[in-house]
Amino acid sequence: MPATAVLTARALLLDMDGTLVNSDAAVERVWRRWAERNGLDGDEVMKVVHGRQGYASMALLLPDRPMEENYADNARMLAEETADTEGVVAIPGAPQFLASLRGVPHALVTSANVALATARMAAAGLEMPEVRVTAESVGASKPDPEGFLKGAAELGVDPAECVVFEDSGAGIEAGRSAGMRVVGVGPRAGAYRPDVVVRDLTQLRVDVFDGGVRLHVGE
């Protein structure tokens, strides 16, 4: 991947956790408690959970458990996560990055539900994009591309003209499967071969022009 790059797009699709919001501490607390309750190794659990909806992570970690139990457990986990915003902060550069997107078609595409997304964006002091695709909006979790394809459709933009911002393996795979280019954000992203990768959002410069946006990545 080049150290610097310029990507041109008509719309941007933004993951939340790990991309706009650093919620790692809260995610660790909630999922390590879940691992202990279920007799699983916390370190192994943490390798799976980023980017996916909870029920999808549970299905991978407890493959013999009925899916109905995963859905019920996921609802409890979402309530726990929504109530626990201690240490939830903005990714460096996120406020400025979002402010630079005024007038640019963009959407939040997150595995969180509305309540959790609202709580974490508020805790991080970030403005919620007008267009959002949350857990309630889709039938399949990342790495399925449904969420990103729905975001593109709601913005009225062809998937090939969208750029995805993601931090997790599941999210990067979802963006790629949707036929979109992917900017990887943060330390997790590089292992999953996004088109380009940045340490955080301070390494991006947005240049808006009629009909689109140029992303100067790595500057």
PDB file of C-alpha atoms in Angstrom:
ATOM      1  CA  MET A   1       0.000   0.000   0.000  1.00  0.00           C
ATOM      2  CA  PRO A   2       1.359   3.455  -0.842  1.00  0.00           C
ATOM      3  CA  ALA A   3       2.418   5.812   1.946  1.00  0.00           C
ATOM      4  CA  THR A   4       0.235   8.499   0.356  1.00  0.00           C
ATOM      5  CA  ALA A   5      -2.669   8.246  -2.055  1.00  0.00           C
ATOM      6  CA  VAL A   6      -5.518  10.266  -3.524  1.00  0.00           C
ATOM      7  CA  LEU A   7      -8.926   8.590  -3.767  1.00  0.00           C
ATOM      8  CA  THR A   8     -11.834  10.204  -5.599  1.00  0.00           C
ATOM      9  CA  ALA A   9     -15.395   9.300  -4.624  1.00  0.00           C
ATOM     10  CA  ARG A  10     -18.970  10.518  -4.768  1.00  0.00           C
ATOM     11  CA  ALA A  11     -19.895   9.206  -1.304  1.00  0.00           C
ATOM     12  CA  LEU A  12     -18.243   7.988   1.895  1.00  0.00           C
ATOM     13  CA  LEU A  13     -19.491   5.188   4.138  1.00  0.00           C
ATOM     14  CA  LEU A  14     -18.196   5.346   7.693  1.00  0.00           C
ATOM     15  CA  ASP A  15     -17.966   2.609  10.285  1.00  0.00           C
ATOM     16  CA  MET A  16     -18.217   3.839  13.896  1.00  0.00           C
ATOM     17  CA  ASP A  17     -16.316   1.743  16.474  1.00  0.00           C
ATOM     18  CA  GLY A  18     -12.586   1.911  15.866  1.00  0.00           C
ATOM     19  CA  THR A  19     -13.076   4.279  12.927  1.00  0.00           C
ATOM     20  CA  LEU A  20     -14.779   7.394  14.325  1.00  0.00           C
ATOM     21  CA  VAL A  21     -15.013   6.362  17.973  1.00  0.00           C
ATOM     22  CA  ASN A  22     -12.472   4.626  20.187  1.00  0.00           C
ATOM     23  CA  SER A  23     -14.693   2.342  22.248  1.00  0.00           C
ATOM     24  CA  ASP A  24     -12.117  -0.417  22.744  1.00  0.00           C
ATOM     25  CA  ALA A  25     -12.105  -0.160  26.549  1.00  0.00           C
ATOM     26  CA  ALA A  26     -15.889  -0.538  26.788  1.00  0.00           C
ATOM     27  CA  VAL A  27     -15.950  -3.352  24.217  1.00  0.00           C
ATOM     28  CA  GLU A  28     -13.236  -5.201  26.148  1.00  0.00           C
ATOM     29  CA  ARG A  29     -15.079  -4.868  29.467  1.00  0.00           C
ATOM     30  CA  VAL A  30     -18.396  -6.129  28.145  1.00  0.00           C
ATOM     31  CA  TRP A  31     -17.062  -8.951  25.982  1.00  0.00           C
ATOM     32  CA  ARG A  32     -14.559 -10.240  28.538  1.00  0.00           C
ATOM     33  CA  ARG A  33     -17.394 -10.525  31.068  1.00  0.00           C
ATOM     34  CA  TRP A  34     -19.395 -12.416  28.447  1.00  0.00           C
ATOM     35  CA  ALA A  35     -16.418 -14.714  27.783  1.00  0.00           C
ATOM     36  CA  GLU A  36     -16.090 -15.486  31.490  1.00  0.00           C
ATOM     37  CA  ARG A  37     -19.809 -16.253  31.802  1.00  0.00           C
ATOM     38  CA  ASN A  38     -19.533 -18.685  28.905  1.00  0.00           C
ATOM     39  CA  GLY A  39     -16.251 -20.337  29.888  1.00  0.00           C
ATOM     40  CA  LEU A  40     -14.304 -18.923  26.938  1.00  0.00           C
ATOM     41  CA  ASP A  41     -10.844 -17.423  26.719  1.00  0.00           C
ATOM     42  CA  GLY A  42     -11.165 -13.644  26.691  1.00  0.00           C
ATOM     43  CA  ASP A  43      -8.204 -13.101  24.376  1.00  0.00           C
ATOM     44  CA  GLU A  44      -9.656 -15.478  21.793  1.00  0.00           C
ATOM     45  CA  VAL A  45     -13.059 -13.807  22.038  1.00  0.00           C
ATOM     46  CA  MET A  46     -11.539 -10.376  21.405  1.00  0.00           C
ATOM     47  CA  LYS A  47     -10.007 -11.642  18.152  1.00  0.00           C
ATOM     48  CA  VAL A  48     -13.525 -12.290  16.791  1.00  0.00           C
ATOM     49  CA  VAL A  49     -15.877  -9.587  18.037  1.00  0.00           C
ATOM     50  CA  HIS A  50     -14.683  -6.393  16.313  1.00  0.00           C
ATOM     51  CA  GLY A  51     -16.883  -5.267  13.445  1.00  0.00           C
ATOM     52  CA  ARG A  52     -19.604  -7.900  13.751  1.00  0.00           C
ATOM     53  CA  GLN A  53     -23.011  -7.734  15.359  1.00  0.00           C
ATOM     54  CA  GLY A  54     -22.944  -9.539  18.685  1.00  0.00           C
ATOM     55  CA  TYR A  55     -25.122 -12.451  17.629  1.00  0.00           C
ATOM     56  CA  ALA A  56     -22.792 -13.142  14.681  1.00  0.00           C
ATOM     57  CA  SER A  57     -19.742 -13.195  16.958  1.00  0.00           C
ATOM     58  CA  MET A  58     -21.547 -15.523  19.347  1.00  0.00           C
ATOM     59  CA  ALA A  59     -22.418 -17.888  16.499  1.00  0.00           C
ATOM     60  CA  LEU A  60     -18.734 -18.188  15.626  1.00  0.00           C
ATOM     61  CA  LEU A  61     -17.626 -18.607  19.239  1.00  0.00           C
ATOM     62  CA  LEU A  62     -20.427 -20.973  20.333  1.00  0.00           C
ATOM     63  CA  PRO A  63     -21.320 -22.817  17.108  1.00  0.00           C
ATOM     64  CA  ASP A  64     -23.529 -25.401  18.823  1.00  0.00           C
ATOM     65  CA  ARG A  65     -25.702 -22.884  20.655  1.00  0.00           C
ATOM     66  CA  PRO A  66     -29.186 -22.242  19.214  1.00  0.00           C
ATOM     67  CA  MET A  67     -29.383 -18.948  17.333  1.00  0.00           C
ATOM     68  CA  GLU A  68     -32.376 -17.863  19.406  1.00  0.00           C
ATOM     69  CA  GLU A  69     -30.107 -17.809  22.468  1.00  0.00           C
ATOM     70  CA  ASN A  70     -27.573 -15.700  20.586  1.00  0.00           C
ATOM     71  CA  TYR A  71     -30.221 -13.142  19.652  1.00  0.00           C
ATOM     72  CA  ALA A  72     -31.455 -12.919  23.242  1.00  0.00           C
ATOM     73  CA  ASP A  73     -27.905 -12.675  24.590  1.00  0.00           C
ATOM     74  CA  ASN A  74     -27.109 -10.025  21.991  1.00  0.00           C
ATOM     75  CA  ALA A  75     -30.002  -7.856  23.195  1.00  0.00           C
ATOM     76  CA  ARG A  76     -28.637  -8.009  26.748  1.00  0.00           C
ATOM     77  CA  MET A  77     -25.130  -7.206  25.525  1.00  0.00           C
ATOM     78  CA  LEU A  78     -26.357  -4.180  23.565  1.00  0.00           C
ATOM     79  CA  ALA A  79     -28.039  -2.832  26.690  1.00  0.00           C
ATOM     80  CA  GLU A  80     -24.803  -3.340  28.665  1.00  0.00           C
ATOM     81  CA  GLU A  81     -22.739  -1.617  25.984  1.00  0.00           C
ATOM     82  CA  THR A  82     -25.155   1.306  25.704  1.00  0.00           C
ATOM     83  CA  ALA A  83     -24.929   1.904  29.457  1.00  0.00           C
ATOM     84  CA  ASP A  84     -21.111   1.698  29.538  1.00  0.00           C
ATOM     85  CA  THR A  85     -19.568   4.735  27.857  1.00  0.00           C
ATOM     86  CA  GLU A  86     -16.633   5.194  30.246  1.00  0.00           C
ATOM     87  CA  GLY A  87     -13.498   5.883  28.215  1.00  0.00           C
ATOM     88  CA  VAL A  88     -15.373   6.248  24.921  1.00  0.00           C
ATOM     89  CA  VAL A  89     -13.625   9.045  22.993  1.00  0.00           C
ATOM     90  CA  ALA A  90     -13.279  10.295  19.433  1.00  0.00           C
ATOM     91  CA  ILE A  91     -10.582   8.843  17.190  1.00  0.00           C
ATOM     92  CA  PRO A  92      -7.979  11.605  16.653  1.00  0.00           C
ATOM     93  CA  GLY A  93      -9.102  13.813  13.787  1.00  0.00           C
ATOM     94  CA  ALA A  94     -12.702  12.542  13.776  1.00  0.00           C
ATOM     95  CA  PRO A  95     -14.418  15.851  14.665  1.00  0.00           C
ATOM     96  CA  GLN A  96     -12.523  17.731  11.957  1.00  0.00           C
ATOM     97  CA  PHE A  97     -13.043  14.932   9.438  1.00  0.00           C
ATOM     98  CA  LEU A  98     -16.814  14.876   9.976  1.00  0.00           C
ATOM     99  CA  ALA A  99     -16.976  18.670   9.799  1.00  0.00           C
ATOM    100  CA  SER A 100     -15.165  18.551   6.438  1.00  0.00           C
ATOM    101  CA  LEU A 101     -17.907  16.289   5.025  1.00  0.00           C
ATOM    102  CA  ARG A 102     -20.665  18.898   5.144  1.00  0.00           C
ATOM    103  CA  GLY A 103     -22.201  18.865   1.699  1.00  0.00           C
ATOM    104  CA  VAL A 104     -20.592  15.503   0.864  1.00  0.00           C
ATOM    105  CA  PRO A 105     -22.912  12.450   0.631  1.00  0.00           C
ATOM    106  CA  HIS A 106     -21.935  10.218   3.535  1.00  0.00           C
ATOM    107  CA  ALA A 107     -23.503   7.703   5.888  1.00  0.00           C
ATOM    108  CA  LEU A 108     -22.734   5.897   9.112  1.00  0.00           C
ATOM    109  CA  VAL A 109     -22.756   2.114   8.568  1.00  0.00           C
ATOM    110  CA  THR A 110     -22.381   0.407  11.929  1.00  0.00           C
ATOM    111  CA  SER A 111     -23.027  -2.961  13.548  1.00  0.00           C
ATOM    112  CA  ALA A 112     -24.365  -1.082  16.593  1.00  0.00           C
ATOM    113  CA  ASN A 113     -28.080  -0.499  17.022  1.00  0.00           C
ATOM    114  CA  VAL A 114     -29.555   3.009  17.159  1.00  0.00           C
ATOM    115  CA  ALA A 115     -29.319   3.285  20.949  1.00  0.00           C
ATOM    116  CA  LEU A 116     -25.679   2.180  21.105  1.00  0.00           C
ATOM    117  CA  ALA A 117     -24.618   4.296  18.128  1.00  0.00           C
ATOM    118  CA  THR A 118     -26.332   7.361  19.624  1.00  0.00           C
ATOM    119  CA  ALA A 119     -24.733   6.781  23.034  1.00  0.00           C
ATOM    120  CA  ARG A 120     -21.204   6.285  21.711  1.00  0.00           C
ATOM    121  CA  MET A 121     -21.263   9.153  19.220  1.00  0.00           C
ATOM    122  CA  ALA A 122     -22.579  11.449  21.970  1.00  0.00           C
ATOM    123  CA  ALA A 123     -19.963  10.249  24.466  1.00  0.00           C
ATOM    124  CA  ALA A 124     -17.264  10.973  21.885  1.00  0.00           C
ATOM    125  CA  GLY A 125     -18.732  14.421  21.164  1.00  0.00           C
ATOM    126  CA  LEU A 126     -19.351  13.608  17.503  1.00  0.00           C
ATOM    127  CA  GLU A 127     -22.228  14.710  15.298  1.00  0.00           C
ATOM    128  CA  MET A 128     -24.350  11.849  14.009  1.00  0.00           C
ATOM    129  CA  PRO A 129     -24.549  11.720  10.191  1.00  0.00           C
ATOM    130  CA  GLU A 130     -28.043  12.288   8.840  1.00  0.00           C
ATOM    131  CA  VAL A 131     -27.969   8.985   6.941  1.00  0.00           C
ATOM    132  CA  ARG A 132     -27.227   5.934   9.052  1.00  0.00           C
ATOM    133  CA  VAL A 133     -27.436   2.185   8.592  1.00  0.00           C
ATOM    134  CA  THR A 134     -27.590   0.440  11.958  1.00  0.00           C
ATOM    135  CA  ALA A 135     -28.185  -3.107  13.180  1.00  0.00           C
ATOM    136  CA  GLU A 136     -31.942  -2.632  12.847  1.00  0.00           C
ATOM    137  CA  SER A 137     -31.553  -1.751   9.153  1.00  0.00           C
ATOM    138  CA  VAL A 138     -30.043  -5.021   7.919  1.00  0.00           C
ATOM    139  CA  GLY A 139     -30.703  -8.733   7.972  1.00  0.00           C
ATOM    140  CA  ALA A 140     -27.051  -9.792   7.903  1.00  0.00           C
ATOM    141  CA  SER A 141     -24.017  -8.676   9.893  1.00  0.00           C
ATOM    142  CA  LYS A 142     -20.673  -7.607   8.489  1.00  0.00           C
ATOM    143  CA  PRO A 143     -18.719  -9.242   6.788  1.00  0.00           C
ATOM    144  CA  ASP A 144     -21.871  -9.441   4.654  1.00  0.00           C
ATOM    145  CA  PRO A 145     -21.907  -6.356   2.382  1.00  0.00           C
ATOM    146  CA  GLU A 146     -25.609  -5.608   2.930  1.00  0.00           C
ATOM    147  CA  GLY A 147     -25.035  -2.610   5.205  1.00  0.00           C
ATOM    148  CA  PHE A 148     -22.652  -0.848   2.832  1.00  0.00           C
ATOM    149  CA  LEU A 149     -24.825  -1.588  -0.190  1.00  0.00           C
ATOM    150  CA  LYS A 150     -27.831  -0.197   1.652  1.00  0.00           C
ATOM    151  CA  GLY A 151     -25.876   2.920   2.599  1.00  0.00           C
ATOM    152  CA  ALA A 152     -24.904   3.496  -1.031  1.00  0.00           C
ATOM    153  CA  ALA A 153     -28.513   2.967  -2.153  1.00  0.00           C
ATOM    154  CA  GLU A 154     -29.855   5.444   0.422  1.00  0.00           C
ATOM    155  CA  LEU A 155     -27.356   8.028  -0.799  1.00  0.00           C
ATOM    156  CA  GLY A 156     -28.226   7.250  -4.424  1.00  0.00           C
ATOM    157  CA  VAL A 157     -24.619   6.493  -5.346  1.00  0.00           C
ATOM    158  CA  ASP A 158     -23.206   3.523  -7.261  1.00  0.00           C
ATOM    159  CA  PRO A 159     -21.171   1.235  -4.958  1.00  0.00           C
ATOM    160  CA  ALA A 160     -18.102   1.609  -7.170  1.00  0.00           C
ATOM    161  CA  GLU A 161     -18.149   5.352  -6.474  1.00  0.00           C
ATOM    162  CA  CYS A 162     -18.117   4.898  -2.691  1.00  0.00           C
ATOM    163  CA  VAL A 163     -15.180   4.728  -0.298  1.00  0.00           C
ATOM    164  CA  VAL A 164     -15.550   2.829   2.969  1.00  0.00           C
ATOM    165  CA  PHE A 165     -13.744   3.709   6.200  1.00  0.00           C
ATOM    166  CA  GLU A 166     -13.219   0.664   8.433  1.00  0.00           C
ATOM    167  CA  ASP A 167     -10.959  -0.725  11.163  1.00  0.00           C
ATOM    168  CA  SER A 168     -11.918  -4.400  11.432  1.00  0.00           C
ATOM    169  CA  GLY A 169     -11.401  -7.489   9.313  1.00  0.00           C
ATOM    170  CA  ALA A 170     -15.150  -8.094   9.082  1.00  0.00           C
ATOM    171  CA  GLY A 171     -15.803  -4.518   8.012  1.00  0.00           C
ATOM    172  CA  ILE A 172     -13.005  -4.386   5.454  1.00  0.00           C
ATOM    173  CA  GLU A 173     -14.235  -7.660   3.944  1.00  0.00           C
ATOM    174  CA  ALA A 174     -17.772  -6.258   3.805  1.00  0.00           C
ATOM    175  CA  GLY A 175     -16.627  -3.120   2.012  1.00  0.00           C
ATOM    176  CA  ARG A 176     -14.563  -5.076  -0.477  1.00  0.00           C
ATOM    177  CA  SER A 177     -17.455  -7.492  -1.113  1.00  0.00           C
ATOM    178  CA  ALA A 178     -19.682  -4.495  -1.828  1.00  0.00           C
ATOM    179  CA  GLY A 179     -17.325  -3.483  -4.645  1.00  0.00           C
ATOM    180  CA  MET A 180     -16.025  -0.444  -2.785  1.00  0.00           C
ATOM    181  CA  ARG A 181     -12.568   0.871  -2.052  1.00  0.00           C
ATOM    182  CA  VAL A 182     -11.575   0.752   1.612  1.00  0.00           C
ATOM    183  CA  VAL A 183      -9.537   3.082   3.798  1.00  0.00           C
ATOM    184  CA  GLY A 184      -8.331   1.145   6.826  1.00  0.00           C
ATOM    185  CA  VAL A 185      -8.183   3.126  10.062  1.00  0.00           C
ATOM    186  CA  GLY A 186      -5.983   2.261  13.020  1.00  0.00           C
ATOM    187  CA  PRO A 187      -3.744  -0.611  14.128  1.00  0.00           C
ATOM    188  CA  ARG A 188      -6.170  -3.480  13.377  1.00  0.00           C
ATOM    189  CA  ALA A 189      -6.807  -2.483   9.786  1.00  0.00           C
ATOM    190  CA  GLY A 190      -3.425  -3.103   8.175  1.00  0.00           C
ATOM    191  CA  ALA A 191      -3.603  -6.871   8.618  1.00  0.00           C
ATOM    192  CA  TYR A 192      -6.671  -7.078   6.348  1.00  0.00           C
ATOM    193  CA  ARG A 193      -5.239  -5.391   3.233  1.00  0.00           C
ATOM    194  CA  PRO A 194      -7.452  -2.337   2.718  1.00  0.00           C
ATOM    195  CA  ASP A 195      -6.635  -0.175  -0.285  1.00  0.00           C
ATOM    196  CA  VAL A 196      -4.824   2.282   1.962  1.00  0.00           C
ATOM    197  CA  VAL A 197      -4.366   2.517   5.725  1.00  0.00           C
ATOM    198  CA  VAL A 198      -4.007   5.461   8.106  1.00  0.00           C
ATOM    199  CA  ARG A 199      -2.964   5.618  11.729  1.00  0.00           C
ATOM    200  CA  ASP A 200      -6.012   7.807  12.503  1.00  0.00           C
ATOM    201  CA  LEU A 201      -8.156  10.446  10.831  1.00  0.00           C
ATOM    202  CA  THR A 202      -5.549  13.198  11.206  1.00  0.00           C
ATOM    203  CA  GLN A 203      -3.825  11.591   8.198  1.00  0.00           C
ATOM    204  CA  LEU A 204      -6.672  12.560   5.859  1.00  0.00           C
ATOM    205  CA  ARG A 205      -7.370  15.765   3.971  1.00  0.00           C
ATOM    206  CA  VAL A 206     -10.731  16.229   2.267  1.00  0.00           C
ATOM    207  CA  ASP A 207     -11.021  18.283  -0.901  1.00  0.00           C
ATOM    208  CA  VAL A 208     -14.647  18.786  -1.963  1.00  0.00           C
ATOM    209  CA  PHE A 209     -15.406  19.527  -5.606  1.00  0.00           C
ATOM    210  CA  ASP A 210     -18.538  19.639  -7.695  1.00  0.00           C
ATOM    211  CA  GLY A 211     -19.838  16.082  -7.881  1.00  0.00           C
ATOM    212  CA  GLY A 212     -17.478  14.454  -5.422  1.00  0.00           C
ATOM    213  CA  VAL A 213     -14.623  14.480  -2.977  1.00  0.00           C
ATOM    214  CA  ARG A 214     -10.897  13.873  -3.165  1.00  0.00           C
ATOM    215  CA  LEU A 215      -9.368  12.116  -0.176  1.00  0.00           C
ATOM    216  CA  HIS A 216      -5.711  12.899   0.307  1.00  0.00           C
ATOM    217  CA  VAL A 217      -4.629   9.941   2.416  1.00  0.00           C
ATOM    218  CA  GLY A 218      -1.458   9.803   4.461  1.00  0.00           C
ATOM    219  CA  GLU A 219      -0.668  13.516   4.301  1.00  0.00           C
TER     220      GLU A 219
END
